[in-house]
Amino acid sequence: MTAIIQTIDTPDGAFTILADARQRVLASGWTADAEAILARLSTPPQAREGETDAAGAVAEYYGGNVAAIDAVPVAQIGTALQLAGWAALRRIAPGAPLSYTAFAAELGRPSAVRAAASICARNAPALFVPCHRVLRGDGSLGGFAWGVEVKRSLLAREAA
């Protein structure tokens, strides 16, 4: 499979999108390093530079329409729990972040807080599957693959 990779500028820095031939986002993140994006996948595809449909949604998101990312199709491969978790992440409303504990409960596994955190950590299409909307139980930001400052910026943008 050949995929398309595109890097665009955002207020939070370079943002790279990897999409398949059907324009589903496979991986994305705040970097200009294509290899860092490809490394998010267990079996990275061959990629060529090009334009992705998702880039327009990113521009809309940063332009103030934070719901623009919701309609972007993604493709993820994982366990049943991971797939359910990634789908649940897409249902977290902008400006209404959950704690890892609440996210685990949302998955029907209230004691599986570590599994919930792992689902966030293994999320390849960042922004489109908004793992940045999950916080520590005390409300602090916790980790984020693309840096806590980006996470803070995204949450502030969505709270506005």
Tab-separated table of C-alpha atoms in Angstrom:
chain	number	residue	atom	x	y	z
A	1	MET	CA	0.000	0.000	0.000
A	2	THR	CA	1.238	3.468	-0.851
A	3	ALA	CA	0.245	6.285	1.455
A	4	ILE	CA	0.347	10.048	1.134
A	5	ILE	CA	2.281	12.167	3.592
A	6	GLN	CA	1.868	15.913	3.982
A	7	THR	CA	3.327	18.442	6.402
A	8	ILE	CA	1.531	21.716	7.071
A	9	ASP	CA	2.213	24.642	9.372
A	10	THR	CA	-0.015	25.214	12.409
A	11	PRO	CA	0.151	27.615	15.360
A	12	ASP	CA	1.542	24.650	17.336
A	13	GLY	CA	4.291	23.960	14.778
A	14	ALA	CA	4.676	21.603	11.848
A	15	PHE	CA	1.931	18.970	11.637
A	16	THR	CA	2.394	15.872	9.484
A	17	ILE	CA	-0.440	13.695	8.218
A	18	LEU	CA	-0.120	10.184	6.771
A	19	ALA	CA	-3.215	9.043	4.860
A	20	ASP	CA	-4.012	5.948	2.837
A	21	ALA	CA	-5.273	5.941	-0.753
A	22	ARG	CA	-8.847	6.299	0.559
A	23	GLN	CA	-7.792	9.477	2.439
A	24	ARG	CA	-8.172	7.843	5.869
A	25	VAL	CA	-5.625	9.188	8.346
A	26	LEU	CA	-3.258	6.468	9.518
A	27	ALA	CA	-0.985	8.609	11.675
A	28	SER	CA	-0.365	12.263	12.404
A	29	GLY	CA	1.441	14.537	14.802
A	30	TRP	CA	3.256	17.772	15.486
A	31	THR	CA	6.524	17.165	13.679
A	32	ALA	CA	8.047	17.733	10.253
A	33	ASP	CA	9.859	14.383	10.550
A	34	ALA	CA	8.073	11.908	8.275
A	35	GLU	CA	9.994	9.025	9.863
A	36	ALA	CA	8.558	9.915	13.290
A	37	ILE	CA	5.045	9.640	11.846
A	38	LEU	CA	5.767	6.363	10.053
A	39	ALA	CA	7.256	4.980	13.297
A	40	ARG	CA	3.849	5.372	14.979
A	41	LEU	CA	2.659	2.347	12.958
A	42	SER	CA	3.734	-1.244	13.557
A	43	THR	CA	3.877	-1.831	9.788
A	44	PRO	CA	4.513	1.500	8.096
A	45	PRO	CA	3.474	1.781	4.448
A	46	GLN	CA	5.511	3.241	1.623
A	47	ALA	CA	4.723	6.954	1.547
A	48	ARG	CA	4.975	9.644	-1.062
A	49	GLU	CA	4.536	13.367	-0.561
A	50	GLY	CA	1.191	14.735	-1.636
A	51	GLU	CA	-1.931	16.481	-0.447
A	52	THR	CA	-4.362	14.966	2.025
A	53	ASP	CA	-8.019	15.805	2.505
A	54	ALA	CA	-7.358	15.963	6.255
A	55	ALA	CA	-5.121	19.033	5.891
A	56	GLY	CA	-8.198	21.193	5.235
A	57	ALA	CA	-9.818	19.973	8.452
A	58	VAL	CA	-6.648	20.850	10.396
A	59	ALA	CA	-6.729	24.368	8.944
A	60	GLU	CA	-10.415	24.682	9.923
A	61	TYR	CA	-9.661	23.372	13.423
A	62	TYR	CA	-6.965	25.991	13.925
A	63	GLY	CA	-9.247	28.587	12.355
A	64	GLY	CA	-11.759	28.093	15.174
A	65	ASN	CA	-13.959	25.224	13.973
A	66	VAL	CA	-12.696	22.622	16.454
A	67	ALA	CA	-15.382	20.174	15.274
A	68	ALA	CA	-13.828	20.045	11.773
A	69	ILE	CA	-11.637	17.082	12.773
A	70	ASP	CA	-14.652	14.965	13.749
A	71	ALA	CA	-15.598	13.999	10.184
A	72	VAL	CA	-12.085	13.039	9.079
A	73	PRO	CA	-11.934	9.271	8.521
A	74	VAL	CA	-9.173	7.342	10.260
A	75	ALA	CA	-7.923	3.767	9.967
A	76	GLN	CA	-6.440	2.026	12.989
A	77	ILE	CA	-5.425	-1.565	13.668
A	78	GLY	CA	-5.500	-2.886	17.220
A	79	THR	CA	-7.178	-5.128	19.761
A	80	ALA	CA	-10.923	-4.968	20.344
A	81	LEU	CA	-10.327	-2.870	23.478
A	82	GLN	CA	-8.011	-0.483	21.619
A	83	LEU	CA	-10.507	-0.047	18.783
A	84	ALA	CA	-13.300	0.607	21.285
A	85	GLY	CA	-11.062	3.064	23.103
A	86	TRP	CA	-10.122	4.969	19.979
A	87	ALA	CA	-13.809	5.188	19.011
A	88	ALA	CA	-14.604	6.463	22.526
A	89	LEU	CA	-11.894	9.119	22.248
A	90	ARG	CA	-13.660	10.489	19.179
A	91	ARG	CA	-16.820	10.935	21.276
A	92	ILE	CA	-15.172	13.168	23.899
A	93	ALA	CA	-16.535	16.644	23.267
A	94	PRO	CA	-14.123	19.536	22.752
A	95	GLY	CA	-13.789	21.507	25.971
A	96	ALA	CA	-14.960	18.565	28.101
A	97	PRO	CA	-11.852	16.457	28.792
A	98	LEU	CA	-12.080	13.241	30.805
A	99	SER	CA	-9.734	11.786	33.384
A	100	TYR	CA	-8.071	8.454	32.631
A	101	THR	CA	-10.350	6.951	35.296
A	102	ALA	CA	-13.481	8.357	33.634
A	103	PHE	CA	-12.195	7.211	30.242
A	104	ALA	CA	-11.707	3.666	31.604
A	105	ALA	CA	-15.246	3.760	32.976
A	106	GLU	CA	-16.501	4.953	29.581
A	107	LEU	CA	-14.976	1.788	28.142
A	108	GLY	CA	-16.901	-0.307	30.655
A	109	ARG	CA	-13.651	-1.220	32.416
A	110	PRO	CA	-13.461	1.169	35.398
A	111	SER	CA	-10.472	-0.605	36.954
A	112	ALA	CA	-8.485	-0.617	33.681
A	113	VAL	CA	-6.929	2.847	34.062
A	114	ARG	CA	-3.521	1.685	32.810
A	115	ALA	CA	-5.142	0.101	29.751
A	116	ALA	CA	-6.971	3.378	29.104
A	117	ALA	CA	-3.682	5.272	29.291
A	118	SER	CA	-2.073	2.745	26.945
A	119	ILE	CA	-4.880	3.264	24.418
A	120	CYS	CA	-4.059	6.972	24.423
A	121	ALA	CA	-0.325	6.334	24.121
A	122	ARG	CA	-0.791	4.004	21.140
A	123	ASN	CA	-3.093	6.384	19.267
A	124	ALA	CA	-1.416	7.099	15.913
A	125	PRO	CA	-3.798	9.638	14.275
A	126	ALA	CA	-3.344	12.348	16.911
A	127	LEU	CA	-5.769	15.277	16.767
A	128	PHE	CA	-8.288	13.316	14.663
A	129	VAL	CA	-8.601	10.780	17.495
A	130	PRO	CA	-8.299	13.336	20.313
A	131	CYS	CA	-6.320	11.528	22.987
A	132	HIS	CA	-5.219	14.978	24.168
A	133	ARG	CA	-8.685	15.248	25.796
A	134	VAL	CA	-7.748	12.726	28.510
A	135	LEU	CA	-6.130	14.068	31.705
A	136	ARG	CA	-4.755	12.701	34.947
A	137	GLY	CA	-7.193	12.253	37.800
A	138	ASP	CA	-5.947	15.431	39.484
A	139	GLY	CA	-6.648	17.445	36.324
A	140	SER	CA	-2.995	17.780	35.329
A	141	LEU	CA	-2.066	17.202	31.720
A	142	GLY	CA	-0.024	14.031	32.026
A	143	GLY	CA	1.967	12.875	29.040
A	144	PHE	CA	1.412	13.457	25.348
A	145	ALA	CA	3.476	12.005	22.503
A	146	TRP	CA	3.829	15.435	20.914
A	147	GLY	CA	4.642	17.381	24.073
A	148	VAL	CA	2.713	18.794	26.976
A	149	GLU	CA	2.837	22.323	25.516
A	150	VAL	CA	0.959	21.160	22.403
A	151	LYS	CA	-1.582	19.362	24.604
A	152	ARG	CA	-2.050	22.496	26.715
A	153	SER	CA	-2.537	24.596	23.553
A	154	LEU	CA	-5.104	22.195	22.077
A	155	LEU	CA	-7.114	22.058	25.296
A	156	ALA	CA	-7.061	25.871	25.617
A	157	ARG	CA	-8.209	26.236	21.993
A	158	GLU	CA	-11.066	23.794	22.579
A	159	ALA	CA	-12.125	25.422	25.852
A	160	ALA	CA	-12.523	28.821	24.138
